[in-house]
């Protein structure tokens, strides 16, 4: 079962692109971007929004589940939104991609040791603990988080939350 | 000086060159209407339904190339504009729609006549604004007009809450500037030099080129350049529904419209060409039919100001992003003259074989009505249309001599567009003859605007192609739904002659072809009120040729009795003043002679 999920995720990976969209920090911009994806039928795998070093500018990191031809359209259509300043496709240069996950996993006293070891291997941390559960915090690329999720599934996951991918170009290049 | 938001807005509009506003008052725009009271620099046209206002602004924009302006109150007033805004959006027409909004303090609280109009129109505007402070008005109005008219034009909506129009602030009108700088919005107008050279190279190498020209050529004002390119290279031109007028349609190099109801010869030409030069056109499904089978053997040059159109449907060999006029001007520097070729002869042969033709058997047909409108007005009338069979017949038979002579809802296909659009056109050109070609279905969708025409003394002529049914849907039901005519028979209609009179206009009914000319001649003489011409045609008439939706030219349906018609129409040609068919044949013979002469030389 776990492997099956993983294969599905891997298959999707072939079709995933991370793009960064710099937008004017105006009310309603998120609605414009989300609305564009909805009405043109583009798939969003994840979307994160936050301010940048310039308070006038917000940054959206979007994981798009489409092939290259559609991705090109996505980028061009995004450019047409008046408040979109820049769109960068991270397939075009080396980039760091990260997301953060909080995983609430059943932690029966018999398994606590094992779970802590798994967390350690993945450089995660136990950030909360009850008599029945741990909350594991882990940061990394999507694959890494999928992997720890898969391993922790064996103990029974009660809840998981992921931030979605954020990305930054390596070296001196900026978006 | 202290000014209210409403006064500031009007002052900005005036400085944008606005001379007409089409609008309808209401609670949330009371301050704006108060500011308009006695304001003489801008004429307000009071419509009968806000939808009419949006189409009038649209018609005004299409005929003039200027930004059209409409105004409505919050809630239902604003939502009534939506169809008109969407119509303008699909056809890239620059309009600015101004709506009132409830006070900023109650936005989001389901106040009386509140609607989230910026949310509602987000997918059908190029951009929209909710103005939260009167201080923002000058900047927003300037940006709205700039965005509407620049790049790929489109509608922009400005939503102004009641308290923003009411509040007085210190503002100096002299500080207003129409020059704006939006860092995130910089349309590309100049084409890439290398790409333009490549395009010229492809044109020089092509054996069977075709020019496919769309609405972008009209909005960019490139008719002269299109014609010059065609004439220099002897490349025949087909236009889209919105491209009509980019070349004089009586020109020897014009093939008329292509696509679903385009001429058979234009479609054959596109289907067999080895180079398709797409100019301000977007490969709409009504043009291409089945995309995989559209212009399969052709290399494609695609010139468009909107980068997103490049590769959206067809991936071009040479993409050129830029303003059509600017790009063609550059391209013309590199394009060498080409002679008339066998390919041109081939197209002429198709043209003679599959002419646009209709029966001349004593009955009144739409095609005849359209030709006669052209004849009586010396093909100078500005024609607006509604949507349906009459629109396609008009596209085929109304030969536009110049750009902006043809006003039709293409992308959205909005029934009810024609009459209000004609009113907008007439307001811009009071001396012009403006004819709205409509159907008995479409006409009733915005018929209330006849009153507007009467009140303002506008002599728009509406020719209703009356077949007592929703003809285009009926045609599809006949062809694709086993003649199951579901709810297309209108069963009963008002007496259009009396209806016109009730609205203060002139009504006439024409049932026989021999009565048409006199009626039209009388209609064009009336210059102070609207005229409605009820033209009664047979119900069963279909639009030919037709390429069924999603199919290719192989499935094109032509008139079954085409050969018979070709023979009879010729025999009868003396009684009919205008025969397209004959002209075509003359041109063909001329072309063949020229080709023979060329061969002899060699």
XYZ file of C-alpha atoms in Angstrom:
777
model
C 0.000 0.000 0.000
C 2.680 2.431 1.027
C 4.678 1.591 -2.071
C 1.622 2.073 -4.251
C 1.127 5.597 -2.900
C 4.763 6.311 -3.402
C 4.598 5.181 -7.041
C 1.617 7.405 -7.664
C 3.471 10.319 -6.165
C 6.505 9.512 -8.292
C 4.354 9.405 -11.423
C 2.946 12.800 -10.561
C 6.423 14.141 -9.988
C 7.153 13.757 -13.690
C 4.432 16.330 -14.332
C 5.280 18.778 -11.578
C 6.866 22.155 -11.958
C 7.712 24.680 -9.311
C 7.141 28.275 -10.318
C 7.534 31.458 -8.352
C 5.215 34.369 -8.984
C 6.120 37.817 -7.681
C 2.995 39.942 -7.332
C 2.008 43.385 -6.127
C 0.949 43.018 -2.510
C -2.669 44.116 -3.165
C -5.888 42.701 -1.760
C -7.471 40.275 -4.179
C -4.290 39.217 -5.960
C -4.487 35.700 -4.580
C -8.055 35.467 -5.874
C -6.914 36.568 -9.332
C -4.164 33.968 -9.476
C -6.296 31.181 -8.015
C -9.193 32.165 -10.275
C -6.953 31.998 -13.335
C -5.952 28.426 -12.486
C -9.554 27.454 -11.829
C -11.117 28.900 -14.957
C -8.451 27.703 -17.350
C -8.432 24.269 -15.745
C -4.802 24.198 -14.624
C -3.933 21.920 -11.723
C -2.356 23.388 -8.598
C -0.554 20.833 -6.430
C 0.355 23.382 -3.810
C 0.458 27.124 -3.360
C 2.186 29.211 -0.720
C 2.039 32.977 -0.307
C 4.074 35.329 1.836
C 5.617 38.765 1.759
C 9.150 39.233 0.481
C 11.995 41.472 1.622
C 10.044 44.234 -0.176
C 6.736 44.761 1.673
C 5.092 45.950 -1.583
C 5.719 42.570 -3.140
C 4.350 39.145 -2.305
C 5.755 35.878 -3.462
C 3.706 32.883 -4.476
C 5.338 29.542 -4.951
C 3.106 27.274 -6.967
C 3.600 23.619 -7.786
C 1.838 23.084 -11.094
C 0.775 19.604 -12.126
C 0.911 20.057 -15.893
C 3.130 19.128 -18.815
C 5.534 21.572 -20.461
C 3.147 22.837 -23.104
C 0.478 23.690 -20.537
C 3.064 25.110 -18.164
C 4.118 27.563 -20.853
C 0.500 28.714 -21.126
C 0.235 28.960 -17.331
C 3.259 31.236 -17.209
C 2.060 33.395 -20.103
C -1.423 33.711 -18.674
C 0.023 34.635 -15.276
C 2.062 37.355 -16.955
C -1.145 38.827 -18.336
C -2.444 39.577 -14.858
C -1.664 43.230 -14.355
C -0.426 42.752 -10.798
C 1.995 39.963 -11.647
C 5.516 41.383 -11.708
C 7.535 38.308 -12.592
C 7.187 34.577 -13.066
C 10.166 32.239 -12.709
C 10.203 28.580 -13.667
C 12.576 26.643 -11.404
C 13.117 23.992 -14.021
C 15.363 26.467 -15.814
C 18.091 26.737 -13.160
C 19.301 24.928 -10.015
C 17.114 25.691 -7.053
C 16.539 24.718 -3.458
C 13.050 23.424 -2.852
C 11.756 22.896 0.662
C 8.610 22.234 2.543
C 7.817 21.722 6.174
C 5.483 19.097 7.592
C 3.953 18.475 10.982
C 2.955 14.853 11.431
C 0.864 13.685 14.395
C 1.627 9.999 14.764
C 0.427 7.365 17.250
C 3.226 6.843 19.736
C 2.544 3.769 21.804
C 5.273 3.499 24.486
C 6.531 0.331 22.745
C 7.249 2.299 19.536
C 8.493 5.595 20.870
C 12.138 4.685 20.496
C 11.682 3.632 16.849
C 9.749 6.779 15.956
C 12.423 8.961 17.516
C 15.043 7.137 15.496
C 13.132 7.653 12.278
C 12.740 11.350 13.082
C 16.460 11.564 13.771
C 17.423 9.934 10.478
C 15.280 12.477 8.638
C 16.642 15.338 10.749
C 13.174 15.869 12.108
C 12.226 16.831 15.615
C 9.632 15.735 18.101
C 7.912 19.028 18.909
C 4.989 17.738 20.964
C 4.249 14.670 22.977
C 1.211 13.211 24.737
C 0.584 9.835 26.334
C -0.611 8.528 22.963
C 0.994 10.730 20.283
C 4.065 12.544 18.982
C 4.097 15.516 16.660
C 7.075 15.224 14.328
C 8.343 18.334 12.563
C 10.352 17.711 9.417
C 11.743 19.955 6.692
C 13.002 18.996 3.268
C 12.192 18.290 -0.310
C 8.850 16.760 -1.212
C 10.328 13.294 -1.678
C 11.894 13.305 1.747
C 8.633 14.240 3.396
C 6.760 11.620 1.403
C 9.287 9.088 2.608
C 9.019 9.862 6.320
C 5.251 9.939 5.954
C 5.419 6.480 4.463
C 7.586 5.154 7.301
C 5.483 6.733 10.049
C 2.303 5.368 8.464
C 3.181 2.008 9.993
C 2.354 3.431 13.455
C -0.853 5.150 12.410
C -0.892 8.799 11.410
C -3.607 10.882 13.047
C -3.040 14.112 11.161
C -0.555 15.745 8.854
C -0.088 19.291 7.653
C 2.379 20.425 4.974
C 3.289 23.982 4.005
C 3.638 23.248 0.329
C 6.864 23.875 -1.522
C 8.848 27.086 -1.341
C 11.850 27.531 -3.574
C 14.901 29.715 -4.131
C 17.531 29.761 -6.837
C 21.038 28.655 -5.897
C 23.961 31.049 -6.130
C 23.618 34.762 -6.764
C 20.574 34.447 -9.004
C 17.259 35.743 -7.668
C 13.708 35.275 -8.848
C -9.411 72.980 -4.808
C -11.881 70.867 -2.808
C -13.698 68.381 -5.001
C -15.908 65.370 -4.386
C -14.777 61.967 -5.610
C -17.570 62.115 -8.202
C -16.360 65.449 -9.554
C -12.779 64.239 -9.589
C -13.836 61.187 -11.582
C -15.694 63.257 -14.181
C -12.749 65.607 -14.499
C -10.454 62.607 -15.085
C -12.838 61.188 -17.712
C -12.917 64.517 -19.509
C -9.142 64.601 -19.547
C -9.116 61.088 -20.996
C -11.073 62.501 -23.917
C -14.401 60.950 -22.965
C -17.309 62.718 -24.690
C -20.096 60.183 -24.127
C -21.154 58.021 -21.215
C -23.836 55.384 -21.589
C -25.454 54.835 -18.238
C -28.339 54.338 -15.874
C -28.634 55.931 -12.428
C -29.229 54.372 -9.024
C -28.589 54.807 -5.318
C -24.872 54.130 -5.215
C -24.096 56.467 -8.129
C -26.258 59.380 -6.980
C -23.215 61.591 -6.321
C -21.893 60.844 -9.825
C -25.254 61.694 -11.381
C -25.389 64.830 -9.274
C -21.992 65.810 -10.669
C -23.254 65.069 -14.190
C -26.198 67.447 -13.703
C -25.447 70.432 -15.837
C -22.031 69.058 -16.804
C -21.744 69.939 -20.483
C -18.350 68.554 -21.439
C -19.594 64.972 -21.363
C -22.906 63.867 -22.800
C -24.713 61.196 -20.822
C -26.957 58.818 -22.763
C -29.716 57.387 -20.615
C -30.346 53.805 -21.652
C -33.275 51.543 -20.811
C -31.306 48.611 -19.415
C -27.701 48.531 -18.217
C -26.856 45.724 -20.636
C -27.646 48.216 -23.389
C -25.172 50.668 -21.875
C -22.339 48.160 -21.947
C -23.025 47.206 -25.585
C -23.288 50.866 -26.579
C -19.888 51.582 -25.039
C -18.609 48.527 -26.905
C -20.101 49.579 -30.261
C -18.722 53.078 -29.736
C -15.260 51.640 -29.090
C -15.336 49.276 -32.087
C -16.384 52.016 -34.489
C -13.999 54.707 -33.225
C -11.047 52.852 -31.722
C -11.506 55.023 -28.620
C -12.303 53.716 -25.157
C -16.082 53.414 -24.614
C -17.508 54.232 -21.199
C -20.576 52.895 -19.406
C -21.891 53.642 -15.955
C -24.236 51.741 -13.649
C -25.232 51.580 -10.048
C -24.238 48.887 -7.555
C -25.789 45.410 -7.311
C -28.226 44.696 -10.155
C -27.037 47.686 -12.160
C -23.511 46.332 -12.083
C -24.484 42.709 -12.758
C -26.548 43.837 -15.755
C -23.319 45.135 -17.309
C -21.632 41.765 -17.068
C -22.782 40.333 -20.423
C -21.553 43.452 -22.179
C -18.231 43.375 -20.351
C -17.740 39.703 -21.211
C -18.600 40.469 -24.848
C -15.913 43.168 -24.931
C -13.430 40.892 -23.182
C -13.790 38.044 -25.663
C -13.285 40.414 -28.586
C -10.542 42.542 -26.941
C -12.522 45.775 -27.050
C -11.416 48.703 -24.864
C -14.202 49.824 -22.555
C -14.179 51.263 -19.062
C -17.174 50.275 -16.953
C -17.800 52.415 -13.905
C -20.025 51.022 -11.189
C -21.265 52.396 -7.919
C -20.694 50.339 -4.810
C -22.195 50.443 -1.335
C -20.347 52.478 1.299
C -16.938 51.091 2.239
C -18.164 50.681 5.843
C -20.823 48.133 4.797
C -18.960 46.259 2.025
C -19.169 42.565 2.803
C -22.211 42.969 5.047
C -24.848 42.088 2.414
C -26.003 45.699 2.236
C -28.892 46.762 0.008
C -27.915 46.447 -3.671
C -24.508 45.090 -2.798
C -22.760 42.756 -5.235
C -19.085 41.862 -5.325
C -18.727 43.152 -8.865
C -14.927 43.102 -8.903
C -15.136 39.437 -7.875
C -17.863 38.712 -10.426
C -16.053 40.388 -13.320
C -12.558 39.132 -12.514
C -12.640 36.461 -15.247
C -14.163 38.784 -17.874
C -12.133 41.953 -17.425
C -8.564 42.707 -18.373
C -8.305 44.239 -14.930
C -10.592 45.777 -12.347
C -10.357 48.125 -9.394
C -12.243 48.728 -6.178
C -11.446 52.313 -5.187
C -11.320 52.616 -1.437
C -10.146 56.234 -1.067
C -10.994 59.308 -3.158
C -7.252 60.114 -3.282
C -6.784 56.986 -5.431
C -9.329 58.007 -8.069
C -7.060 59.971 -10.452
C -4.444 57.220 -10.499
C -7.033 54.470 -10.909
C -8.910 56.222 -13.737
C -5.654 56.898 -15.577
C -4.549 53.289 -15.152
C -7.972 51.978 -16.156
C -7.909 53.838 -19.477
C -4.292 52.977 -20.112
C -4.851 49.277 -19.452
C -8.061 49.229 -21.516
C -6.495 50.728 -24.655
C -2.886 49.485 -24.558
C -1.395 46.103 -25.383
C -4.178 43.689 -26.192
C -7.133 45.956 -25.442
C -9.946 44.904 -23.143
C -12.574 45.985 -20.660
C -11.624 47.447 -17.287
C -14.099 47.917 -14.439
C -13.793 50.599 -11.771
C -15.995 50.073 -8.716
C -16.529 53.232 -6.668
C -18.212 53.081 -3.246
C -20.777 55.742 -2.428
C -18.674 57.412 0.274
C -15.675 57.614 -2.072
C -17.742 59.606 -4.609
C -19.203 61.768 -1.838
C -16.083 62.678 0.086
C -14.482 66.001 -0.783
C -10.720 66.193 -0.907
C -8.134 68.704 -1.988
C -7.136 67.999 -5.612
C -5.663 69.992 -8.448
C -7.051 68.797 -11.818
C -3.935 70.130 -13.529
C -1.927 67.366 -11.893
C -3.852 64.734 -13.852
C -1.811 62.904 -16.442
C -2.868 60.227 -18.912
C 0.706 58.926 -18.866
C 0.942 56.104 -16.391
C 3.671 53.796 -15.310
C 2.711 50.358 -14.094
C 5.966 48.463 -13.474
C 4.262 45.071 -13.729
C 2.492 45.907 -17.020
C 4.684 46.578 -20.042
C 3.163 45.259 -23.273
C 5.615 44.357 -26.030
C 4.859 46.329 -29.166
C 8.009 45.959 -31.251
C 8.533 42.594 -32.860
C 11.845 40.775 -32.610
C 14.071 41.823 -35.490
C 15.458 38.331 -36.159
C 12.002 36.793 -36.139
C 10.755 39.377 -38.604
C 13.647 38.556 -40.955
C 12.844 34.872 -40.599
C 9.216 35.585 -41.464
C 10.265 37.487 -44.576
C 12.449 34.525 -45.527
C 9.532 32.085 -45.158
C 7.336 34.349 -47.263
C 9.990 34.446 -49.976
C 10.292 30.660 -49.974
C 6.597 29.809 -49.789
C 4.862 28.345 -52.818
C 1.332 28.438 -51.437
C 1.062 31.204 -48.819
C -2.148 32.540 -47.270
C -2.724 35.558 -45.040
C -5.099 34.844 -42.159
C -6.042 38.159 -40.575
C -7.970 38.691 -37.342
C -9.345 41.416 -35.115
C -5.834 42.340 -33.964
C -5.262 43.977 -37.358
C -8.341 46.143 -36.803
C -7.546 47.150 -33.228
C -3.967 47.943 -34.151
C -5.080 50.013 -37.150
C -3.079 47.927 -39.587
C -5.474 47.688 -42.548
C -3.138 49.701 -44.748
C -0.168 47.468 -43.906
C -2.176 44.263 -44.416
C -3.307 45.472 -47.834
C 0.186 46.590 -48.780
C 1.652 43.227 -47.780
C -1.011 41.395 -49.779
C -0.578 43.579 -52.849
C 3.181 43.424 -52.873
C 3.270 39.660 -52.512
C 0.016 38.729 -54.295
C -0.878 36.640 -51.260
C -4.612 36.187 -50.893
C -6.190 37.257 -47.633
C -8.848 35.596 -45.555
C -10.144 37.316 -42.464
C -11.836 36.090 -39.351
C -15.255 37.367 -38.335
C -13.573 40.168 -36.404
C -10.948 40.820 -39.045
C -13.515 41.884 -41.638
C -12.451 45.174 -43.173
C -8.726 44.657 -42.626
C -8.679 44.501 -46.413
C -11.362 45.849 -48.741
C -13.512 42.770 -49.254
C -14.104 43.634 -52.898
C -10.333 43.567 -53.435
C -9.124 40.908 -55.880
C -6.937 39.487 -53.093
C -9.734 39.129 -50.552
C -11.200 35.682 -49.974
C -13.703 36.811 -47.363
C -14.124 35.006 -44.090
C -12.789 31.551 -43.231
C -13.963 28.968 -40.730
C -17.235 27.254 -39.926
C -19.319 29.471 -42.220
C -16.438 30.935 -44.154
C -16.176 30.759 -47.905
C -15.288 27.365 -49.275
C -12.403 28.874 -51.238
C -10.870 30.488 -48.172
C -11.088 27.208 -46.312
C -9.639 25.252 -49.237
C -6.830 27.781 -49.477
C -5.989 27.521 -45.775
C -6.258 23.761 -45.876
C -3.827 23.471 -48.773
C -1.406 26.268 -48.049
C 2.268 25.715 -47.230
C 2.576 28.966 -45.268
C -0.075 30.424 -43.030
C 0.602 33.982 -41.947
C -1.596 34.582 -38.914
C -1.932 38.287 -38.207
C -3.665 39.306 -34.990
C -5.736 36.153 -34.983
C -6.083 33.498 -32.314
C -6.951 30.198 -34.037
C -10.437 30.163 -32.527
C -12.311 26.856 -32.717
C -14.846 28.434 -35.105
C -11.903 29.084 -37.427
C -9.935 25.873 -37.100
C -12.580 23.225 -36.539
C -10.573 20.115 -35.748
C -7.155 21.537 -34.879
C -5.204 18.420 -35.918
C -6.581 18.761 -39.416
C -6.218 22.535 -39.732
C -3.569 23.770 -42.159
C -1.649 20.560 -41.604
C 0.978 21.020 -44.282
C 1.692 24.629 -43.486
C 4.448 26.444 -41.714
C 2.991 29.116 -39.490
C 4.019 32.677 -38.827
C 2.023 34.026 -35.904
C 2.014 37.758 -35.188
C 0.161 38.762 -32.029
C 0.548 41.305 -29.264
C -0.483 38.764 -26.649
C 2.322 36.258 -25.973
C -0.224 33.857 -24.470
C -1.904 33.464 -27.876
C 1.338 32.161 -29.367
C 1.268 28.389 -29.141
C -2.069 28.277 -27.317
C -3.740 26.302 -30.096
C -1.124 25.860 -32.831
C 2.633 26.019 -32.302
C 4.035 28.458 -34.879
C 7.335 28.117 -36.727
C 7.953 31.832 -36.434
C 6.281 33.529 -33.476
C 6.367 37.318 -33.424
C 5.100 39.091 -30.335
C 4.239 42.694 -31.029
C 1.742 45.222 -32.241
C 0.462 44.126 -35.646
C 0.937 47.513 -37.302
C 4.455 47.958 -35.938
C 5.475 44.426 -36.892
C 3.995 44.600 -40.402
C 5.690 47.939 -41.007
C 9.015 46.311 -40.143
C 8.194 43.182 -42.113
C 7.388 45.220 -45.216
C 10.988 46.482 -45.212
C 12.158 42.921 -45.840
C 9.472 41.495 -48.099
C 10.143 41.309 -51.826
C 7.427 41.510 -54.502
C 6.043 38.177 -55.697
C 4.178 37.544 -58.935
C 0.688 36.173 -59.352
C 1.189 32.406 -59.190
C -0.489 29.165 -60.141
C -1.483 28.879 -56.496
C -3.459 32.086 -56.878
C -5.076 30.642 -59.996
C -5.940 27.548 -58.023
C -7.708 29.646 -55.390
C -9.569 31.513 -58.109
C -10.630 28.197 -59.527
C -12.021 27.150 -56.117
C -13.688 30.486 -55.955
C -15.466 29.989 -59.242
C -16.358 26.428 -58.327
C -17.746 27.192 -54.861
C -19.108 30.724 -55.008
C -21.271 32.311 -52.356
C -24.653 31.984 -53.939
C -28.325 31.874 -53.031
C -31.568 31.179 -54.843
C -33.194 33.924 -56.872
C -36.639 32.442 -57.151
C -38.863 35.341 -56.250
C -38.685 34.783 -52.510
C -37.027 37.199 -50.117
C -33.739 35.901 -48.742
C -31.446 37.301 -46.071
C -28.529 37.323 -48.485
C -30.461 39.579 -50.826
C -31.424 41.917 -47.992
C -27.764 42.226 -47.019
C -26.579 42.855 -50.573
C -29.249 45.469 -51.079
C -28.288 47.245 -47.857
C -24.796 47.418 -49.326
C -26.034 48.656 -52.695
C -28.349 51.311 -51.295
C -25.710 52.676 -48.930
C -22.895 52.364 -51.473
C -21.331 49.820 -49.087
C -20.550 52.660 -46.737
C -23.003 51.842 -43.946
C -21.519 50.745 -40.664
C -23.122 47.407 -39.956
C -23.720 45.931 -36.544
C -25.201 42.487 -36.111
C -26.753 40.265 -33.563
C -25.906 36.594 -33.350
C -27.142 33.672 -35.378
C -27.804 32.850 -39.021
C -28.276 36.491 -40.007
C -24.844 37.280 -38.557
C -23.159 34.617 -40.649
C -25.007 35.676 -43.807
C -23.947 39.236 -43.118
C -20.343 38.116 -42.597
C -20.473 36.380 -45.965
C -22.380 38.935 -48.027
C -21.683 42.333 -46.497
C -18.484 43.416 -48.186
C -16.646 45.739 -45.826
C -14.678 48.367 -47.643
C -12.717 49.558 -44.645
C -11.893 48.671 -41.028
C -14.328 49.542 -38.218
C -17.258 49.270 -40.587
C -18.265 45.945 -39.074
C -19.397 45.610 -35.463
C -20.285 42.140 -34.274
C -20.013 40.004 -31.159
C -17.654 37.238 -32.213
C -16.085 35.465 -29.260
C -18.982 35.549 -26.842
C -21.708 35.490 -29.486
C -24.064 37.782 -27.606
C -27.632 37.935 -28.871
C -29.038 41.397 -28.188
C -25.739 43.103 -29.000
C -26.697 44.603 -32.348
C -29.189 47.358 -31.564
C -27.408 48.926 -28.580
C -24.059 48.605 -30.387
C -25.599 50.455 -33.349
C -26.756 53.199 -30.994
C -23.195 53.506 -29.661
C -21.871 53.722 -33.231
C -24.451 56.305 -34.241
C -23.604 58.423 -31.213
C -19.981 58.456 -32.339
C -20.850 59.139 -36.003
C -24.130 61.066 -36.125
C -23.997 61.483 -39.909
C -23.217 57.890 -40.790
C -25.742 55.349 -41.953
C -25.776 52.691 -39.270
C -27.573 49.442 -39.947
C -28.175 46.769 -37.355
C -28.767 43.441 -38.992
C -30.721 41.372 -36.525
C -32.849 38.294 -36.197
C -36.298 37.978 -34.716
C -34.718 36.089 -31.813
C -31.846 38.470 -31.075
C -33.807 41.667 -31.646
C -36.114 40.979 -28.729
C -33.233 40.619 -26.306
C -32.437 44.341 -26.182
C -35.459 45.780 -27.999
C -36.048 48.305 -25.208
C -33.131 50.374 -26.532
C -35.322 51.469 -29.453
C -36.645 53.978 -26.953
C -33.135 55.286 -26.338
C -32.673 55.720 -30.090
C -35.953 57.619 -30.337
C -35.197 59.897 -27.386
C -31.799 60.870 -28.798
C -33.111 61.089 -32.375
C -30.733 58.417 -33.644
C -31.615 57.082 -37.098
C -30.329 53.523 -36.653
C -31.916 51.142 -39.108
C -32.629 47.668 -37.804
C -33.254 45.071 -40.482
C -34.817 42.050 -38.834
C -34.206 38.842 -40.726
C -37.495 37.328 -39.624
C -37.816 33.576 -40.023
C -40.147 33.065 -37.069
C -37.620 30.801 -35.430
C -34.257 30.626 -33.733
C -32.654 29.861 -37.038
C -29.109 28.867 -36.131
C -30.214 26.468 -33.428
C -32.867 25.188 -35.801
C -30.170 24.574 -38.430
C -28.130 22.522 -35.961
C -31.203 20.565 -34.891
C -31.967 19.838 -38.518
C -28.439 18.717 -39.330
C -27.250 17.089 -36.130
C -30.332 16.307 -34.035
C -32.478 14.427 -36.551
C -34.762 17.367 -37.239
C -36.057 17.315 -33.686
C -36.954 21.002 -33.568
C -36.947 21.535 -29.850
C -38.143 24.986 -28.751
C -36.874 26.946 -31.712
C -40.241 27.895 -33.160
C -41.022 31.337 -31.705
C -44.742 30.631 -32.310
C -45.737 34.254 -31.990
C -43.919 37.561 -32.149
C -44.956 41.152 -31.773
C -45.926 43.044 -34.885
C -42.541 44.670 -35.475
C -44.015 47.510 -37.512
C -46.383 48.481 -34.723
C -43.665 47.853 -32.159
C -41.363 50.314 -33.900
C -44.176 52.840 -34.001
C -44.984 52.266 -30.342
C -41.383 53.180 -29.539
C -41.650 56.322 -31.645
C -39.768 54.966 -34.649
C -40.757 53.994 -38.160
C -41.733 50.433 -38.985
C -41.863 48.768 -42.402
C -42.454 45.231 -43.519
C -40.928 43.635 -46.597
C -42.068 40.249 -47.853
C -41.063 40.286 -51.500
C -37.666 41.068 -53.004
C -39.120 43.647 -55.378
C -40.362 45.739 -52.426
C -37.067 45.802 -50.612
C -35.210 48.469 -52.535
C -37.881 51.122 -52.090
C -38.170 50.370 -48.380
C -34.413 50.650 -47.895
C -34.246 53.880 -49.873
C -36.985 55.315 -47.702
C -35.273 54.072 -44.543
C -31.923 55.735 -45.245
C -33.677 59.072 -45.798
C -35.080 59.112 -42.267
C -32.499 60.915 -40.120
C -34.234 61.684 -36.851
C -35.568 58.425 -35.443
C -34.983 54.700 -35.599
C -36.334 52.538 -38.384
C -37.266 48.895 -38.132
C -37.455 46.863 -41.299
C -39.198 43.544 -40.792
C -37.816 41.319 -43.563
C -39.815 38.113 -43.761
C -37.762 35.206 -45.100
C -38.440 31.466 -45.403
C -38.008 29.522 -42.161
C -36.088 26.628 -43.694
C -33.089 28.556 -45.023
C -29.693 27.375 -43.778
C -26.282 29.017 -43.811
C -23.883 27.430 -46.307
C -21.134 26.477 -46.524
C -20.797 24.914 -43.114
C -18.020 22.934 -41.495
C -19.679 21.159 -38.571
C -18.291 21.949 -35.145
C -15.012 20.193 -34.358
C -14.648 18.781 -37.878
C -12.496 19.600 -40.870
C -12.988 20.861 -44.381
C -13.498 17.259 -45.534
C -16.874 17.364 -43.814
C -17.847 20.746 -45.282
C -21.501 20.976 -46.264
C -22.302 23.018 -49.334
C -25.647 23.758 -50.972
C -26.963 20.582 -52.554
C -28.211 22.449 -55.588
C -25.052 24.521 -56.034
C -24.541 23.641 -59.710
C -28.168 24.298 -60.522
C -28.023 27.638 -58.750
C -24.869 28.631 -60.579
C -26.675 28.060 -63.868
C -29.968 29.756 -62.989
C -28.465 32.754 -61.273
C -26.433 33.462 -64.365
C -29.393 33.158 -66.649
C -31.189 35.596 -64.414
C -28.352 37.975 -63.721
C -29.805 40.976 -65.530
C -32.704 41.379 -63.152
C -30.376 41.314 -60.181
C -28.175 44.294 -59.733
C -25.313 42.736 -57.840
C -23.877 39.392 -58.662
C -20.881 38.418 -56.664
C -20.602 35.278 -58.695
C -20.150 37.145 -61.927
C -17.458 39.390 -60.554
C -15.586 36.367 -59.334
C -15.688 34.742 -62.718
C -14.450 37.905 -64.386
C -11.539 38.018 -62.001
C -10.856 34.379 -62.616
C -10.796 34.791 -66.382
C -8.538 37.786 -65.982
C -6.227 35.773 -63.758
C -6.095 32.876 -66.194
C -5.270 35.243 -69.041
C -2.503 36.802 -66.995
C -1.113 33.374 -66.239
C -1.186 32.413 -69.904
C 0.535 35.634 -70.882
C 3.215 34.900 -68.341
C 3.771 31.415 -69.685
C 4.098 32.756 -73.228
C 6.781 35.157 -72.092
C 8.746 32.324 -70.560
